[in-house]
Tab-separated table of C-alpha atoms and ligand atoms in Angstrom:
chain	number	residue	atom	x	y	z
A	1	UNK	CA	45.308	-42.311	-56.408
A	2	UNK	CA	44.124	-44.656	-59.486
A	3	UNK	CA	46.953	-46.990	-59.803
A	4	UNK	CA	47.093	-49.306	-62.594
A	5	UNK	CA	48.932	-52.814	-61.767
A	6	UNK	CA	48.154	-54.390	-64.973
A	7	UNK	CA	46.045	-54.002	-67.980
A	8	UNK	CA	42.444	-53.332	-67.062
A	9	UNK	CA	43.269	-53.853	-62.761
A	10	UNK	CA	43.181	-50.178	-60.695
A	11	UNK	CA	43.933	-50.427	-57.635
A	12	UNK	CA	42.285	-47.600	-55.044
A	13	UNK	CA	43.997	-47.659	-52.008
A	14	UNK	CA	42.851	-46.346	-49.005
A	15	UNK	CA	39.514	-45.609	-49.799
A	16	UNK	CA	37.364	-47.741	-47.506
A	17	UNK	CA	39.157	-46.463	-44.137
A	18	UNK	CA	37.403	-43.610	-43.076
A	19	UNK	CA	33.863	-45.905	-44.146
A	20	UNK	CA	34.836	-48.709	-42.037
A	21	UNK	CA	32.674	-48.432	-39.071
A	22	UNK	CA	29.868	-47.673	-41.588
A	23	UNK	CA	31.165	-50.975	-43.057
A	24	UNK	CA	30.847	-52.739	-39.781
A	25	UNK	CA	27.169	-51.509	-39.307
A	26	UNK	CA	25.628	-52.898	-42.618
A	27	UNK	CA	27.973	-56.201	-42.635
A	28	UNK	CA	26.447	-57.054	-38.894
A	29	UNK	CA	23.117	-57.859	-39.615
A	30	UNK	CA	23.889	-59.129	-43.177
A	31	UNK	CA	26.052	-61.648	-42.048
A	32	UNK	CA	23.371	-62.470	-39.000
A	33	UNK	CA	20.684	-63.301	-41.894
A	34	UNK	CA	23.100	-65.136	-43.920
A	35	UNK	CA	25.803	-66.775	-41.937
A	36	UNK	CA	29.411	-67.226	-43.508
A	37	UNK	CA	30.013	-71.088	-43.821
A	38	UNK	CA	32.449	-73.305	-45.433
A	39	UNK	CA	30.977	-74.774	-48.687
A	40	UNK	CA	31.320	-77.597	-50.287
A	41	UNK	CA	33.609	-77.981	-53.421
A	42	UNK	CA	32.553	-80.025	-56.437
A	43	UNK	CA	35.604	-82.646	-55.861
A	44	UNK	CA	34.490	-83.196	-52.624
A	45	UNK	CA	36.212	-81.095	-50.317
A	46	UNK	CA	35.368	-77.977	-48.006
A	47	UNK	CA	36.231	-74.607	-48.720
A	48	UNK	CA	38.699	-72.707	-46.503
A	49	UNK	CA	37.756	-69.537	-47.189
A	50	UNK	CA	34.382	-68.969	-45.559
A	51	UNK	CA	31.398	-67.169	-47.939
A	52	UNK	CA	28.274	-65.305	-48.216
A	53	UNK	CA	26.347	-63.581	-49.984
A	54	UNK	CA	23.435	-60.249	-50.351
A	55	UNK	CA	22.117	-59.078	-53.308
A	56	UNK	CA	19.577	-60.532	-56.491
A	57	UNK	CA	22.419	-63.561	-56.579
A	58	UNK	CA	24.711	-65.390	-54.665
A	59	UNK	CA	27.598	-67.115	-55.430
A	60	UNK	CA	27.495	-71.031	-54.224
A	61	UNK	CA	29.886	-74.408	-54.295
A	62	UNK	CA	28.375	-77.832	-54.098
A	63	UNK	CA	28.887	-81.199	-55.214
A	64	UNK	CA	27.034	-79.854	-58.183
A	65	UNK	CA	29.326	-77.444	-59.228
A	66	UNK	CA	29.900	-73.832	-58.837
A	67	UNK	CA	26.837	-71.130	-59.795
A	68	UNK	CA	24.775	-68.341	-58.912
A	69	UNK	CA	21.713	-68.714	-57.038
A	70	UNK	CA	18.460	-66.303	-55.758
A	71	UNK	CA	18.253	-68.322	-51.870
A	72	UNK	CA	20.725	-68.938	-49.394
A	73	UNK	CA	20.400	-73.154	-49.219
A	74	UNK	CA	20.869	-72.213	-45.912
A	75	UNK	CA	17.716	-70.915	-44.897
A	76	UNK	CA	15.931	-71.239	-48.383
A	77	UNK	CA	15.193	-67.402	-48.122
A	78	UNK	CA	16.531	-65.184	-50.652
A	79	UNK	CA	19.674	-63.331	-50.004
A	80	UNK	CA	19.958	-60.402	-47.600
A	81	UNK	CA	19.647	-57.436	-50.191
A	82	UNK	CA	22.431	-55.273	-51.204
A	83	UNK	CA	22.881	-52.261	-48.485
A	84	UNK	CA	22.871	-49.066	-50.604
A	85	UNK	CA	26.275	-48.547	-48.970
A	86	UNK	CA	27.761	-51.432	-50.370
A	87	UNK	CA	26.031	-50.830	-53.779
A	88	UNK	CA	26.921	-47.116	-53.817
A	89	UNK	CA	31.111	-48.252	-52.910
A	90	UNK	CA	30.840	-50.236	-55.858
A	91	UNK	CA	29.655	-48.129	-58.267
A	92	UNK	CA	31.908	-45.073	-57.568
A	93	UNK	CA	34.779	-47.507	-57.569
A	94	UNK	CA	33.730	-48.728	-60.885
A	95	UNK	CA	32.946	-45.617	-62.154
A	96	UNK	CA	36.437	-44.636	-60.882
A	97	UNK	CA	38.084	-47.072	-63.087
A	98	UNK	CA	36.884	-46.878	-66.350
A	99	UNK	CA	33.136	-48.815	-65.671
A	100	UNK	CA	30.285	-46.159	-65.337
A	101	UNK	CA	26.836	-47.848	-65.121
A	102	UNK	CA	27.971	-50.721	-63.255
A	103	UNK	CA	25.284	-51.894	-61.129
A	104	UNK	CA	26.274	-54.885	-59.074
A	105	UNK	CA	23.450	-57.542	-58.380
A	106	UNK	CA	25.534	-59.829	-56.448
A	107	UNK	CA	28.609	-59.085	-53.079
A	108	UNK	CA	30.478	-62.123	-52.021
A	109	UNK	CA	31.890	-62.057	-48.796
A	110	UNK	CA	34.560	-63.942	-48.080
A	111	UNK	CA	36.272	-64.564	-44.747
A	112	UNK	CA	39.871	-65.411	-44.136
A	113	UNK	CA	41.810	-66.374	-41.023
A	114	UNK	CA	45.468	-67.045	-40.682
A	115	UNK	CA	46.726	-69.874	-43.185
A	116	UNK	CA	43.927	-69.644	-44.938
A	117	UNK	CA	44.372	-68.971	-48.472
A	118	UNK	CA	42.624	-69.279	-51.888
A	119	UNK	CA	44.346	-71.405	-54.805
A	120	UNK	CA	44.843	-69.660	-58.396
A	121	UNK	CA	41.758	-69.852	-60.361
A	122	UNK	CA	39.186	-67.486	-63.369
A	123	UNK	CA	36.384	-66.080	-61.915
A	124	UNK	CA	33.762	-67.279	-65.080
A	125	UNK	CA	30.418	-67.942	-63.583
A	126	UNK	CA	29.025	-64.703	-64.295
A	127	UNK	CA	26.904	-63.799	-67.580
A	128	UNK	CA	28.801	-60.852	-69.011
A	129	UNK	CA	32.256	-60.376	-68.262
A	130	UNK	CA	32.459	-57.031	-70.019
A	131	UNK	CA	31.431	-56.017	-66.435
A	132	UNK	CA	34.048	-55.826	-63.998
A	133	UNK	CA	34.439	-56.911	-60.769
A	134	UNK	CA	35.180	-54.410	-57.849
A	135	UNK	CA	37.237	-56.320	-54.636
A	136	UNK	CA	36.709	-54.599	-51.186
A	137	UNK	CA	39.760	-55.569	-48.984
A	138	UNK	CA	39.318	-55.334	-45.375
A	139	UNK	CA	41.356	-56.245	-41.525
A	140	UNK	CA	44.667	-58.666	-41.790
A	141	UNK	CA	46.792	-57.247	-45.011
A	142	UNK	CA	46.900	-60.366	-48.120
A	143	UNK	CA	49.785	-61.188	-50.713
A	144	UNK	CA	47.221	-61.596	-53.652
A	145	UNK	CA	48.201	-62.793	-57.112
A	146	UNK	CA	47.641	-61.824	-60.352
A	147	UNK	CA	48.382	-64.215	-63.176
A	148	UNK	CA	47.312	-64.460	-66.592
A	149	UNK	CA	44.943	-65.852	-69.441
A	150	UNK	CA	46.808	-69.032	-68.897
A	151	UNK	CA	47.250	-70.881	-65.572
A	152	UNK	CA	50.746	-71.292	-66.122
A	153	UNK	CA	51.683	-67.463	-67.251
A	154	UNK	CA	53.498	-65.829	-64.534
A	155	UNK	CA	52.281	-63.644	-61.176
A	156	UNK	CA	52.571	-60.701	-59.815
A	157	UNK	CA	52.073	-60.029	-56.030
A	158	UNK	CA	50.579	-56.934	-54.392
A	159	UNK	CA	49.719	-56.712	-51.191
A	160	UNK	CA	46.241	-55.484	-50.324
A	161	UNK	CA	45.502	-53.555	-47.047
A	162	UNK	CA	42.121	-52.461	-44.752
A	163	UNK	CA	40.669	-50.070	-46.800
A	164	UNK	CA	42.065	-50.921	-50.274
A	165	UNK	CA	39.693	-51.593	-52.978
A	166	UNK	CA	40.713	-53.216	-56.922
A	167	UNK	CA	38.890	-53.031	-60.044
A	168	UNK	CA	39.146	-55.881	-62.228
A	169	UNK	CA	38.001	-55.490	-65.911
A	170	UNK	CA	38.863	-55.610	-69.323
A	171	UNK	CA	41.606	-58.068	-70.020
A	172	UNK	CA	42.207	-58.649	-66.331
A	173	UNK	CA	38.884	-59.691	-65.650
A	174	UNK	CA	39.771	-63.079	-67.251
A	175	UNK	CA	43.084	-63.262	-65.329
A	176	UNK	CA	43.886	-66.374	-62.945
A	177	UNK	CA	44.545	-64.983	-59.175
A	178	UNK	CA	44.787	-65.942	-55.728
A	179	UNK	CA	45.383	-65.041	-52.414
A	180	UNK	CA	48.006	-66.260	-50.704
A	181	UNK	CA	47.909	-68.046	-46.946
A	182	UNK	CA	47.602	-65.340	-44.287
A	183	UNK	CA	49.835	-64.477	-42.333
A	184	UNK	CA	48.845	-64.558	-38.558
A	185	UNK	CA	48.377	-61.133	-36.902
A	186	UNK	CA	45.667	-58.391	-35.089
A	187	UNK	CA	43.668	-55.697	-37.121
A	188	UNK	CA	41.927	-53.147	-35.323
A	189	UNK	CA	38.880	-53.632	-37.290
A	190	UNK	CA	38.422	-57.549	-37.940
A	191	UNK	CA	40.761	-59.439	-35.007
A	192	UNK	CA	42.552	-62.247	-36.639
A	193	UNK	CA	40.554	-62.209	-39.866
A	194	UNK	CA	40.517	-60.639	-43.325
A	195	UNK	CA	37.379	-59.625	-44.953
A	196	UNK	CA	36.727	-59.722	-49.172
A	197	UNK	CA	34.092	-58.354	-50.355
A	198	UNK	CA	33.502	-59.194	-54.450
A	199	UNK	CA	30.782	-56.860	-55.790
A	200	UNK	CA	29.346	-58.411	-59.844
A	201	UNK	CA	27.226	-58.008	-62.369
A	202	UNK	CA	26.331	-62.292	-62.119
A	203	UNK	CA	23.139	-62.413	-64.114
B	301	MD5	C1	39.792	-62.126	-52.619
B	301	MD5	N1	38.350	-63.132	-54.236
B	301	MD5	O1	40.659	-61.330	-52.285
B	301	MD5	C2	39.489	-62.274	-54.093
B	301	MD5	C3	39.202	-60.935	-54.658
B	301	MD5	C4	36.933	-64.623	-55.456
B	301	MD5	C5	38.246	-63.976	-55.263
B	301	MD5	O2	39.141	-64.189	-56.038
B	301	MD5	O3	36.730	-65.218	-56.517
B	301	MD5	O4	36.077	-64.495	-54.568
B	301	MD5	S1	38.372	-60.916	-56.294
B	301	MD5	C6	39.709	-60.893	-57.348
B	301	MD5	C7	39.520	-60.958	-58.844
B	301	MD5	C8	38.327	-61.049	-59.500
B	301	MD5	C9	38.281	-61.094	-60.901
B	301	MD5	C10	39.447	-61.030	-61.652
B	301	MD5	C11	40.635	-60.945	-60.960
B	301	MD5	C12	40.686	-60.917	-59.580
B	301	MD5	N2	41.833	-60.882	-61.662
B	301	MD5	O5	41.862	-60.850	-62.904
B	301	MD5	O6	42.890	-60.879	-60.997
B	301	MD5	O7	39.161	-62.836	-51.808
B	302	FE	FE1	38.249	-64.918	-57.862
């Protein structure tokens, strides 16, 4: 199925489960080389939602401000590179949606626990937003938000599963969103935690 839950957002649910121990095998040693952590936000504060990084570029927080970066501060090493699973996941999904030739050169991770949540906001550090952005949702099931162009416009909820992945592009891309506070509970896969993985085109 290639659902459509607004204008330029497909959702394809499902799709990861039968990868997921494949999943588990690349993300282990990633995540070994480059650690999730809790960065710092530009107003000061720490980020609940815990992140890293593979591929060319990785997203980073600091006092600074928010941007894309070639090393881990971390280690000062460049980022783990892009498993050709991962890359390969996010092209078909693209592809699936409307984006062939989408070649990601950055994956976020991010890591949520119960009550953890992430507040409405544009995703608009990345070079060329004609290039979507393909979500990977895996473990505890989220209440994520879709908004609009304006931070005020009204939201949708959908509810994304283990397994379920989301193309963002076209108008959408631009969209506010947010993931709402997880609820507690035990996946299978990932304990008490939900996994995101964010797959760009950043530079
Ligand atoms: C998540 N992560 O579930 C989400 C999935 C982030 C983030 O928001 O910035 O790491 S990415 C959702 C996304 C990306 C680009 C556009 C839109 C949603 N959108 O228009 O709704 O951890
Ligand atoms: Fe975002």
């Amino acid at each position: 199925a290639c659902t459509p839950v607004a204008p330029g957002a497909v959702l394809l649910p499902g799709l990861l489960t039968p990868l997921a121990g494949a999943l588990a095998a690349v993300l282990r040693p990633l995540l070994w080389q480059a650690p999730l952590r809790h960065l710092r936000t530009p107003g000061g504060g720490r980020m609940a939602v815990a992140t890293s990084n593979a591929g060319a570029l990785g997203w980073l927080s600091d006092a600074r401000g928010y941007r894309y970066a070639s090393q881990d501060p971390l280690s000062g090493r460049p980022w783990p590179p892009l498993p050709a699973l991962l890359d390969a996941i996010a092209r078909a999904a693209a592809a699936r949606a409307g984006f062939p030739g989408f070649a990601p050169d950055a994956v976020l991770v991010n890591l949520y626990r119960p009550g953890v949540g992430l507040g409405l906001h544009q995703d608009r550090d990345e070079r060329d937003a004609a290039w979507p952005i393909v979500s990977a949702s895996l473990g505890l099931p989220a209440r994520f938000r879709l908004g609009g162009l304006r931070r005020d416009a009204p939201t949708q909820e959908l509810v994304l599963q283990h397994g379920d992945l989301l193309v963002f592009g076209g108008p959408a891309r631009r969209c506010f969103h947010g993931v709402r506070p997880l609820a507690a509970g035990h996946h299978p896969w990932a304990g008490e935690h939900r996994l995101n993985l964010t797959f760009r085109r950043a530079g």
